[in-house]
Coordinates of C-alpha atoms and ligand atoms in Angstrom, one line a residue:
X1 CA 19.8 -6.4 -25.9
X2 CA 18.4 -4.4 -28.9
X3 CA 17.1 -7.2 -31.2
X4 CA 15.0 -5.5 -33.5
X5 CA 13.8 -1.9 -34.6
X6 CA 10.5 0.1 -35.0
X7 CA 9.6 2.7 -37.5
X8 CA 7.7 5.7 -36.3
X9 CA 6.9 8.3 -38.6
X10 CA 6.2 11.9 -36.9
X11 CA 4.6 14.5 -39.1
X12 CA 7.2 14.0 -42.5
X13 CA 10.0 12.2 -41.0
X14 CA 10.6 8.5 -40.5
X15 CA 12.7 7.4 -37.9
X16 CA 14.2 3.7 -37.1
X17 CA 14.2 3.2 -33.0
X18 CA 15.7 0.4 -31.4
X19 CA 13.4 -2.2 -29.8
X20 CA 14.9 -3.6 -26.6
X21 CA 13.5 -7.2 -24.9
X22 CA 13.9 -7.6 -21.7
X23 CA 13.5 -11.3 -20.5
X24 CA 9.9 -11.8 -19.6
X25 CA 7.3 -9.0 -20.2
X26 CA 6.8 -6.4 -22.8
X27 CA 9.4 -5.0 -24.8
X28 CA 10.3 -1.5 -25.4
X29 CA 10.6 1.0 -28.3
X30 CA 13.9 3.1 -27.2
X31 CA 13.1 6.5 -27.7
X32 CA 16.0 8.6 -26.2
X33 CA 17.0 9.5 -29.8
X34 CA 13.5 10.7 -31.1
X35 CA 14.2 14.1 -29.9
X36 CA 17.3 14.5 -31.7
X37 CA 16.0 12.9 -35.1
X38 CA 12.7 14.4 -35.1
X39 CA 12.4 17.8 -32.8
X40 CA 9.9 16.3 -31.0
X41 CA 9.0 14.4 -27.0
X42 CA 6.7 12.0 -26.2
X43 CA 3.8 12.8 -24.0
X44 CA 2.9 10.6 -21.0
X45 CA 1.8 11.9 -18.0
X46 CA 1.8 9.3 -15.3
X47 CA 4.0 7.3 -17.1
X48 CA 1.5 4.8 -18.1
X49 CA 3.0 3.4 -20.8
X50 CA 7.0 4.4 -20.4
X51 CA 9.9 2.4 -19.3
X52 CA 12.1 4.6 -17.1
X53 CA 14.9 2.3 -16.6
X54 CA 16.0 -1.1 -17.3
X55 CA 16.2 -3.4 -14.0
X56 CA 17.0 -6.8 -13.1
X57 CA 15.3 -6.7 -9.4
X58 CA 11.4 -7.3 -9.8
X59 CA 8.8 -8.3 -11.9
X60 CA 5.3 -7.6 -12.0
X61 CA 2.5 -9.2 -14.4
X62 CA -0.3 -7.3 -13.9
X63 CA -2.8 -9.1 -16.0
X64 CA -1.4 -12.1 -14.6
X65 CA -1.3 -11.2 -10.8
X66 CA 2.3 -12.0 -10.5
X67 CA 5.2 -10.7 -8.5
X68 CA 8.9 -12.3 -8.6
X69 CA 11.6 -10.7 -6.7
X70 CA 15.1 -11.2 -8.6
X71 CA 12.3 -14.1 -10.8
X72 CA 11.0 -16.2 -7.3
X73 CA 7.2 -15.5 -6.9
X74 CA 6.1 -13.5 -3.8
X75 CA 3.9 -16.0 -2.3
X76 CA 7.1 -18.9 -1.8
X77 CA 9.1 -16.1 -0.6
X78 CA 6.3 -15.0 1.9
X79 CA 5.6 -18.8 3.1
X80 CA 9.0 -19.7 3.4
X81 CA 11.7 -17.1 4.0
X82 CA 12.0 -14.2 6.6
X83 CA 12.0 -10.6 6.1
X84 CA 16.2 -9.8 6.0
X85 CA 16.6 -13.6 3.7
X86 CA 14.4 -11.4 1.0
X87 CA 16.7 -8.4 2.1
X88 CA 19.0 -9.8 0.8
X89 CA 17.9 -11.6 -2.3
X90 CA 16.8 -8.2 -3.1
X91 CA 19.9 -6.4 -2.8
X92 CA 22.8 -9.3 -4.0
X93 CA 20.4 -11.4 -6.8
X94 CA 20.4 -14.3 -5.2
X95 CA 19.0 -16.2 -2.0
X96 CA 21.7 -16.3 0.6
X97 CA 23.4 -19.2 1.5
X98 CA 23.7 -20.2 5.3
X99 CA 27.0 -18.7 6.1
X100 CA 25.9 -15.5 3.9
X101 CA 22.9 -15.1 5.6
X102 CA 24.4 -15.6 9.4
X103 CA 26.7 -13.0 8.0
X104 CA 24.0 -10.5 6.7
X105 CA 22.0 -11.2 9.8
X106 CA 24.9 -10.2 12.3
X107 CA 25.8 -6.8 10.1
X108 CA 22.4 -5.5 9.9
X109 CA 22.0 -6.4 13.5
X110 CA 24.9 -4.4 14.7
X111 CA 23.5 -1.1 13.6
X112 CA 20.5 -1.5 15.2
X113 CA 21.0 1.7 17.1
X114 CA 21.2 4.8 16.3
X115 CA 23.2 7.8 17.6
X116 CA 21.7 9.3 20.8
X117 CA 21.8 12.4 20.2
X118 CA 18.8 11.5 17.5
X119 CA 16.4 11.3 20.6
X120 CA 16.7 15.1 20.9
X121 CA 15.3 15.1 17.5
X122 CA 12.1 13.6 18.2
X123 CA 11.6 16.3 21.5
X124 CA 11.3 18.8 19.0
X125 CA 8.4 17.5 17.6
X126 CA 4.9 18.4 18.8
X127 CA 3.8 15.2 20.3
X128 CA 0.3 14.7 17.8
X129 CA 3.3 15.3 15.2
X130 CA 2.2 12.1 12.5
X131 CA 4.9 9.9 12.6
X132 CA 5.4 9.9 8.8
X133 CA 6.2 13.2 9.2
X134 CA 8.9 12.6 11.8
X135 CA 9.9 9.7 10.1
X136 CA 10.6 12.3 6.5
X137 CA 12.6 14.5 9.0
X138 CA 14.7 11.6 11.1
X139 CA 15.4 9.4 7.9
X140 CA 17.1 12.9 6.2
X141 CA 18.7 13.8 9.4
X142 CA 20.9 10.4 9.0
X143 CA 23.0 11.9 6.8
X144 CA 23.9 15.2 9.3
X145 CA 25.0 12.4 11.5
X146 CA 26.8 9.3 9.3
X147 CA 29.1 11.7 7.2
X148 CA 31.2 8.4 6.6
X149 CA 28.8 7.0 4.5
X150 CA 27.1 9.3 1.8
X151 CA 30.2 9.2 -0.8
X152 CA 28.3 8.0 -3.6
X153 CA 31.0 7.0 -5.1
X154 CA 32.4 5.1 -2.7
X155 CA 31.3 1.4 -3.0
X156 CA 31.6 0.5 0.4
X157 CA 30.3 3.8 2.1
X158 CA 27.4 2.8 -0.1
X159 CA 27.3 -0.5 1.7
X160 CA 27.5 0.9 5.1
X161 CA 24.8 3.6 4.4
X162 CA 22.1 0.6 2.9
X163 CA 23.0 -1.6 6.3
X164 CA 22.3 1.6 8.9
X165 CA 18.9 2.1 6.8
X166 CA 17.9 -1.4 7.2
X167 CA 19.0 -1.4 10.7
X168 CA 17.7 1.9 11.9
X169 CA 14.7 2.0 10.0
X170 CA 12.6 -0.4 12.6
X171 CA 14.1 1.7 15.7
X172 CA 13.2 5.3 14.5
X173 CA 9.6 3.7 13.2
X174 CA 9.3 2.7 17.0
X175 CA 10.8 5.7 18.1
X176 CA 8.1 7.6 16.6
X177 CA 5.6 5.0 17.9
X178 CA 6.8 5.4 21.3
X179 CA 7.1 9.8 21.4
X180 CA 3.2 9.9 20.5
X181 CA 2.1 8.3 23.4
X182 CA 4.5 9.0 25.5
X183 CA 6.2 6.1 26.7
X184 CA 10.0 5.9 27.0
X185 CA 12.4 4.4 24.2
X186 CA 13.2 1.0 23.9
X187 CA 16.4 -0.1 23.2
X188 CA 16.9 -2.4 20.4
X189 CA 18.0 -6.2 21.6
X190 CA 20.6 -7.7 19.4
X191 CA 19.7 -11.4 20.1
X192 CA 16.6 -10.9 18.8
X193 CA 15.1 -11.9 14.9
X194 CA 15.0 -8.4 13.1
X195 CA 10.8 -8.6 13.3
X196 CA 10.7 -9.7 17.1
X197 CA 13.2 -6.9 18.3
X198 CA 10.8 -4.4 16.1
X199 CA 7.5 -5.7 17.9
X200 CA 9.8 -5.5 21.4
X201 CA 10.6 -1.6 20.5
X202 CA 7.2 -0.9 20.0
X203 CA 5.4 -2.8 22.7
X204 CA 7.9 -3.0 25.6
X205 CA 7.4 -1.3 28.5
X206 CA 10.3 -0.6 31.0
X207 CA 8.4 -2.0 34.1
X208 CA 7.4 -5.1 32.6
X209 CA 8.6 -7.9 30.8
X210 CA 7.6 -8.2 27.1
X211 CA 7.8 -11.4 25.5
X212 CA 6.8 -11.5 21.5
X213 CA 4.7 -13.6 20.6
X214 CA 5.9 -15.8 17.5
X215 CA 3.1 -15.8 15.8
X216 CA 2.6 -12.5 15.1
X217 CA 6.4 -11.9 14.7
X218 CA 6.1 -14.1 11.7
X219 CA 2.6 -12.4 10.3
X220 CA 4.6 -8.8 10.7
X221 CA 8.0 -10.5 9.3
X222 CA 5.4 -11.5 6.2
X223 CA 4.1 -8.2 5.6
X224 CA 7.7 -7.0 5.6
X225 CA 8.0 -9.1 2.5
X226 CA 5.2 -8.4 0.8
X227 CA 6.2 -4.9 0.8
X228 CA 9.5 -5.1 0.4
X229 CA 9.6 -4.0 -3.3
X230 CA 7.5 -3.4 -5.9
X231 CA 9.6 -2.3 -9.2
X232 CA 9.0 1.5 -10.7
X233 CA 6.2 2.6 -8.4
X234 CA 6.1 6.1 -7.1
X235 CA 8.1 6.3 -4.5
X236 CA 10.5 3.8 -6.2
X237 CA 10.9 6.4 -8.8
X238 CA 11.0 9.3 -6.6
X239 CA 14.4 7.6 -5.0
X240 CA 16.1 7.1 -8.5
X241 CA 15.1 10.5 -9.4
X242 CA 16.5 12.2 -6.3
X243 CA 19.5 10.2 -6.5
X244 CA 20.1 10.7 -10.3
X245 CA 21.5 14.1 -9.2
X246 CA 24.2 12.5 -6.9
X247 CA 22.4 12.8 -3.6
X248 CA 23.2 11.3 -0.3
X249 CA 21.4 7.7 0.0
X250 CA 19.7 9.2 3.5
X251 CA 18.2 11.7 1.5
X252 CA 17.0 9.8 -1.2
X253 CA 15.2 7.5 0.9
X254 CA 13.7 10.7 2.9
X255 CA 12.5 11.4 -0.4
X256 CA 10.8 8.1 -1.0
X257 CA 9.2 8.3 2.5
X258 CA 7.8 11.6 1.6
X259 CA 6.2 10.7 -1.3
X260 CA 4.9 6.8 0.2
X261 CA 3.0 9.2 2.5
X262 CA 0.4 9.8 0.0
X263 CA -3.0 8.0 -0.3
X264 CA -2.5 7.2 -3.6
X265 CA 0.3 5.3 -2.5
X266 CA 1.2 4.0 1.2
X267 CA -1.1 6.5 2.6
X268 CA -3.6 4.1 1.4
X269 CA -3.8 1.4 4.2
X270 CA -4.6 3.7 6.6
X271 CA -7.1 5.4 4.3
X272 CA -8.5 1.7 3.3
X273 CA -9.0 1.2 7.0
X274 CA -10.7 4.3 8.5
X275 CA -13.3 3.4 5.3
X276 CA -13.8 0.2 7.0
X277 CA -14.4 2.2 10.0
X278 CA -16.6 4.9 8.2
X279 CA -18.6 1.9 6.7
X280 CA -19.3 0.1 10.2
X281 CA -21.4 -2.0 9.2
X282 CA -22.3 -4.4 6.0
X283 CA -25.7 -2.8 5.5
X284 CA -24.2 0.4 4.4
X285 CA -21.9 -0.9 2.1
X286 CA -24.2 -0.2 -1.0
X287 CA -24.0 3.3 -0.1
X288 CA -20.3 3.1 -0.2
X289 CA -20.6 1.2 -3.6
X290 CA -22.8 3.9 -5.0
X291 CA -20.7 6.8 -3.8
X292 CA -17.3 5.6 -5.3
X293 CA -19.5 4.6 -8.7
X294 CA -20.7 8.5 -8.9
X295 CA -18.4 10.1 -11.4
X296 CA -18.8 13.6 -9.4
X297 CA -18.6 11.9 -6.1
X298 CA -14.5 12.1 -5.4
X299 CA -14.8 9.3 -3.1
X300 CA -12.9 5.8 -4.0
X301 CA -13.1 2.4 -2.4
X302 CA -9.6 2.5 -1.0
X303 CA -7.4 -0.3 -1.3
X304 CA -9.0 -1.1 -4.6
X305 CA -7.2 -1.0 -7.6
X306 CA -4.0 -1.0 -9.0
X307 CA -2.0 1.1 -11.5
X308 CA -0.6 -2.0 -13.4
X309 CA -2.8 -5.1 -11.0
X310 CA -5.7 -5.6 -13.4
X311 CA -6.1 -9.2 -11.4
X312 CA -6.3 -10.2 -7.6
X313 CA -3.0 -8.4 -6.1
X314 CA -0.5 -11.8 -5.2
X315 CA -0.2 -9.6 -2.4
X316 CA -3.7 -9.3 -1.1
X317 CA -4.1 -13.3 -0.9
X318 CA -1.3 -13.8 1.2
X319 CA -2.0 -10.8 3.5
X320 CA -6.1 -12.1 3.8
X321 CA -4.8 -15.4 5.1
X322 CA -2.2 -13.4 7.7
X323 CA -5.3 -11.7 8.5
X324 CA -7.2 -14.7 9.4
X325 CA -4.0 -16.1 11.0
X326 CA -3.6 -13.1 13.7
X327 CA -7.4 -12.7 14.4
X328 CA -7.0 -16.4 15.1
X329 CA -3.7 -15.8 17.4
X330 CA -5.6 -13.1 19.1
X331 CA -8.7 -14.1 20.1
X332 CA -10.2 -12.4 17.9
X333 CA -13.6 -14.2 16.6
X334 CA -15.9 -11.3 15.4
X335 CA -14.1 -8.5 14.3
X336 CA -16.9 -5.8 12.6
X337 CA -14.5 -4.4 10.2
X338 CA -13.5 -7.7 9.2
X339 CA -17.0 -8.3 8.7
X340 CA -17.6 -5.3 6.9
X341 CA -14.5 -5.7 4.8
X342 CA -15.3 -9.4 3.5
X343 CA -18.7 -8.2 2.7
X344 CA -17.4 -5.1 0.8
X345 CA -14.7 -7.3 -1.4
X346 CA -17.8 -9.9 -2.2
X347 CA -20.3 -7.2 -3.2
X348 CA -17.2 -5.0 -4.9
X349 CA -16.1 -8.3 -7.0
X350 CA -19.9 -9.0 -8.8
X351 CA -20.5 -5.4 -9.5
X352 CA -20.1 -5.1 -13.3
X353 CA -18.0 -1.2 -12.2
X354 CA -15.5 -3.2 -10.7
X355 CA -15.5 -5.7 -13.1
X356 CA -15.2 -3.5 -15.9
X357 CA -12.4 -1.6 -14.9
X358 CA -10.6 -4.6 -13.6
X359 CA -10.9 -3.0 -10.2
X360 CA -9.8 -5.9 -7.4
X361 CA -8.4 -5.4 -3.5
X362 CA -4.9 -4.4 -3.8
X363 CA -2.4 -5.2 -0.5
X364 CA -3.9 -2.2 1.0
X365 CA -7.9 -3.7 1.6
X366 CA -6.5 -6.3 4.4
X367 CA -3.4 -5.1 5.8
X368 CA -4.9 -2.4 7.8
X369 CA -7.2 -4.8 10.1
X370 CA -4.1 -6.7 10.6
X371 CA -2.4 -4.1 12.0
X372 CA -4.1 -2.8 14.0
X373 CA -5.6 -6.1 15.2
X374 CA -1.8 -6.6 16.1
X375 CA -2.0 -3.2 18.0
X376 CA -0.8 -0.2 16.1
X377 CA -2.2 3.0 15.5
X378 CA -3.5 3.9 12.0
X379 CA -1.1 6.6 12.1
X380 CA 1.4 3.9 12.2
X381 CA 0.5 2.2 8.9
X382 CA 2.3 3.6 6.5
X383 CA 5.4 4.1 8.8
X384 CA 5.7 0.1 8.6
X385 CA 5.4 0.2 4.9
X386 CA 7.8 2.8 4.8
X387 CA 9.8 0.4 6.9
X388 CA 9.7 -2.4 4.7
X389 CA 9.9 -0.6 1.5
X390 CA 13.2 0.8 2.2
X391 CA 15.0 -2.2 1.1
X392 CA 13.3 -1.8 -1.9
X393 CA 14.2 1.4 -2.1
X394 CA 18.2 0.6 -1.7
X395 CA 18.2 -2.1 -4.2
X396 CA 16.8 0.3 -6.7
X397 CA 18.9 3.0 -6.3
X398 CA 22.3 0.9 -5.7
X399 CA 21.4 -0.6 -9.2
X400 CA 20.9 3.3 -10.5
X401 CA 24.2 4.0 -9.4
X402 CA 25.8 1.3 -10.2
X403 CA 24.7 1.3 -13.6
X404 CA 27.8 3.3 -16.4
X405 CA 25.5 4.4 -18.5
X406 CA 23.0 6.3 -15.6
X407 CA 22.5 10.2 -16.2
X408 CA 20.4 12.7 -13.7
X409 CA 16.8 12.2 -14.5
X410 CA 14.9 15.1 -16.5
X411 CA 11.5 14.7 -17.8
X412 CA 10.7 17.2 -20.6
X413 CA 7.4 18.9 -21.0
X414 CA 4.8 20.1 -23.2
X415 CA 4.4 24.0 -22.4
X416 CA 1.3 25.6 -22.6
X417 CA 1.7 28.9 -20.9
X418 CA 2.2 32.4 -22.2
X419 CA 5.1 32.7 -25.2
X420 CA 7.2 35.0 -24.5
X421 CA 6.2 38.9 -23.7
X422 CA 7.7 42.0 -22.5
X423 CA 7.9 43.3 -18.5
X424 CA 5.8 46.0 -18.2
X425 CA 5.7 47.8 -15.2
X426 CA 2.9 48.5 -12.2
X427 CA 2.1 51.9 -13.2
X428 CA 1.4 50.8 -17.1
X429 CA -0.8 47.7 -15.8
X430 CA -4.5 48.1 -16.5
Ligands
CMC501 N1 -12.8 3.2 -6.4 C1 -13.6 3.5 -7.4 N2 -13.2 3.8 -8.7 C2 -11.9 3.6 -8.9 C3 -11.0 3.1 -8.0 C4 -11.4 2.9 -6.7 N3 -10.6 2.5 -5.7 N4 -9.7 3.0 -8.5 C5 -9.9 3.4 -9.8 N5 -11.2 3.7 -10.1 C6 -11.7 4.1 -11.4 C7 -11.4 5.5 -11.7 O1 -12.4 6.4 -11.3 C8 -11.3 5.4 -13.2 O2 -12.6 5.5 -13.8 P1 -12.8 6.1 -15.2 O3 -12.0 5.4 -16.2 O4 -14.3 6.0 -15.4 O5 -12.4 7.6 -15.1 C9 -10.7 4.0 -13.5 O6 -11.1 3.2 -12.4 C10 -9.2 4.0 -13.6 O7 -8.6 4.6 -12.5 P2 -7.3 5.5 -12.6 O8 -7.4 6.5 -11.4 O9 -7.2 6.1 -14.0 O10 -6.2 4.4 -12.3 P3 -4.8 4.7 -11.9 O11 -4.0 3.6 -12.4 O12 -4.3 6.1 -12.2 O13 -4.9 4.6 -10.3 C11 -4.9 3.9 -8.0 C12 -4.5 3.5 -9.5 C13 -4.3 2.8 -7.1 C14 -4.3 5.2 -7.6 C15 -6.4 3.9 -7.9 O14 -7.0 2.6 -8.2 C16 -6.9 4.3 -6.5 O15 -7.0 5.5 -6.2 N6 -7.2 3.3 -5.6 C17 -7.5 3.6 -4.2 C18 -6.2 3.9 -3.5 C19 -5.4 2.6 -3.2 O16 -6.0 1.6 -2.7 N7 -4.1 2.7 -3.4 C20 -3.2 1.6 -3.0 C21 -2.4 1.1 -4.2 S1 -1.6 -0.4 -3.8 C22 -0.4 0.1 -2.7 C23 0.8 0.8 -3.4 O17 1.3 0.2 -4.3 O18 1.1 1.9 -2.9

């Protein structure tokens, strides 16, 4: 893949590094010997402009506003395939055919439940507990209870454990849902799409009968996608990291969970959406404005911007018109916060701030109304990401482990503490 090679010169020495292409998007200077040739790293806090891997799974265009999974743009995907279809695509390369996807369907269905003794788990948990947090905690407790599938090196114990993830991930989300306000656990139902039996989990009610409604099935089944990957992200990276050392697949995904949580992140679409709520009304969006311009003001307009989305986010088009679509299913004619967030993204798009920095609505800005339109908790927001992501999460680190050449993961640093010094004791301290 190395076509060509770049000549760096640090302080007196000048090195040759490989360039590598990948097939669409930048190319990259290969660094891993510059240590070794010249004594010193390279310096990049946040990763801004380093490639931590190769990967065939997605691509992203920031400039552009483009996202392929395996090279098909997110918005066909979104309008014309389902949730486990992309699952799939995501995790094999290519789009299934019929038989393949009956097939995939079936297996992912059949491990829909997970072991009953897990319910004990959630008792333990304080019942305002946030249900990321029990979601960290259930996720990593998989692995005390599938030992036959966290060989690593096993190919098809790796199979079994990305299936049960996929499968379990949409009961223990409605578990969660279900233990903070107290209603019993619904069972999953096996003749049900993989979206409508996630709605019936959440919603159902023992005493009554629950019938989904399709419409929002499919809006929910679309989100799914949308979030179903999103190449080196945070929480992407945190999974290859953790399982660079060898660890369990339930654990690495515990790990990406934990780190989705923040409002950097996943966090933000619940953050985006108590804003709204802060806001309240269209009139006070110039304060809002005002406050995320102030430089010592801390506050940001969530779910704007984007680490590498210097355009409209593909995603945030599609999810604005599944917003319009659910209000519509629902009833819903004048929702404030919908008010208030069209206003904000008009204002937020003229003003030369935003403009400047390229700042534009990111997934985040409309997801949150539709959610909770659709009936879940703010609390809940993230959880469904989570829920979605894992897939993403799985393809990422089954490539990672799958690659020969893959090592454990170890950053380097630039120290800037004390050099070294001698212990002296209490009684000699000043
Ligand atoms: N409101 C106001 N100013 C902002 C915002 C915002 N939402 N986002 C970035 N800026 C400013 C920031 O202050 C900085 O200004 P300056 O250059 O004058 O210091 C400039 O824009 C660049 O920001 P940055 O923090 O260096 O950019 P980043 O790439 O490190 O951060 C981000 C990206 C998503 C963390 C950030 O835009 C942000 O905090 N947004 C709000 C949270 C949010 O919506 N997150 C969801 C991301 S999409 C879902 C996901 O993938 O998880």
């Amino acid at each position: 893949m190395s076509s060509s090679t770049s000549t760096v010169t640090v302080g007196d020495k000048s090195v040759e590094l490989p360039v590598k292409e990948g097939t669409i998007g930048p190319s990259v200077v290969d660094i891993s010997k510059l240590y070794g040739q010249t004594g010193m790293f390279t310096y990049d806090p946040g990763f801004t402009s380093t490639a931590a891997t190769e990967s065939k799974i997605t691509y992203i265009d920031g400039d552009k506003g483009i996202l392929l999974y395996r090279g098909y743009p997110i918005d066909q995907l979104a309008e014309h395939g389902d949730f486990l279809e992309t699952c799939y695509l995501l995790l094999y390369g290519e789009l299934p055919t019929a038989a393949q996807k009956a097939d995939f369907d079936y297996r992912v269905t059949r491990h829909t439940m997970v072991h009953d003794q897990m319910n004990r788990f959630f008792t333990g948990f304080r019942r305002d507990a946030h249900p990321m947090a029990i979601m960290v905690a259930c996720v990593g407790a998989l692995s005390a209870f599938y030992h036959d599938s966290t060989d690593i090196s096993d190919p098809h114990q790796r199979m079994i454990a990305s299936m049960r993830m996929i499968a379990k991930m949409p009961t223990l989300a409605a578990m969660a849902y279900k233990y903070s306000i107290g209603q019993p656990f619904v069972y999953p139902q096996n003749d049900l799409d993989y979206t409508s039996n996630f709605l019936k989990m959440c919603f159902a009610v023992p005493a009554e009968e629950y019938k989904v409604n399709p419409v929002l099935s499919r809006a929910l089944d679309r989100i799914f996608i949308l979030h179903a990957d999103h190449e080196q992200n945070a929480s992407t990276s945190t999974v290859r990291l953790a399982g660079s050392s060898g660890a369990n697949p339930f654990a690495c995904i515990a790990a990406g969970i934990a780190c989705l949580w923040g409002p950097a992140h996943g966090g933000a679409n619940e953050a985006a959406l108590k804003m709204l709520e802060e806001i309240g009304t269209p009139d006070r969006i110039p304060e809002y404005i005002a406050k995320a311009k102030d430089k010592n003001d801390p506050f940001r307009l969530m779910g704007f911007g984007h680490r590498v989305y210097k355009n409209y986010d593909p995603r945030a088009r599609i999810m604005q018109k599944t917003t319009h679509e659910v209000l519509n299913e629902l009833g819903i004619k004048d929702d404030p916060l919908l008010d208030v967030a069209v206003e904000l993204e008009q204002i937020a798009l003229k003003d030369e701030y935003f403009v400047e920095k390229k700042l534009y609505p990111n997934i985040d800005f409309y997801s949150g109304i539709t959610l909770k339109a659709m009936g879940f908790p703010t609390s809940m927001f993230t959880v469904l990401f989570a829920l979605a992501r894992t897939v993403g999460w799985i393809a990422q680190w089954s490539e990672m482990i799958e690659d020969p050449s893959q090592r454990i993961g170890r950053p380097r640093q630039l120290y800037t503490g004390s050099p070294e010094r001698d212990y002296v004791t209490v009684a000699q301290r000043g």
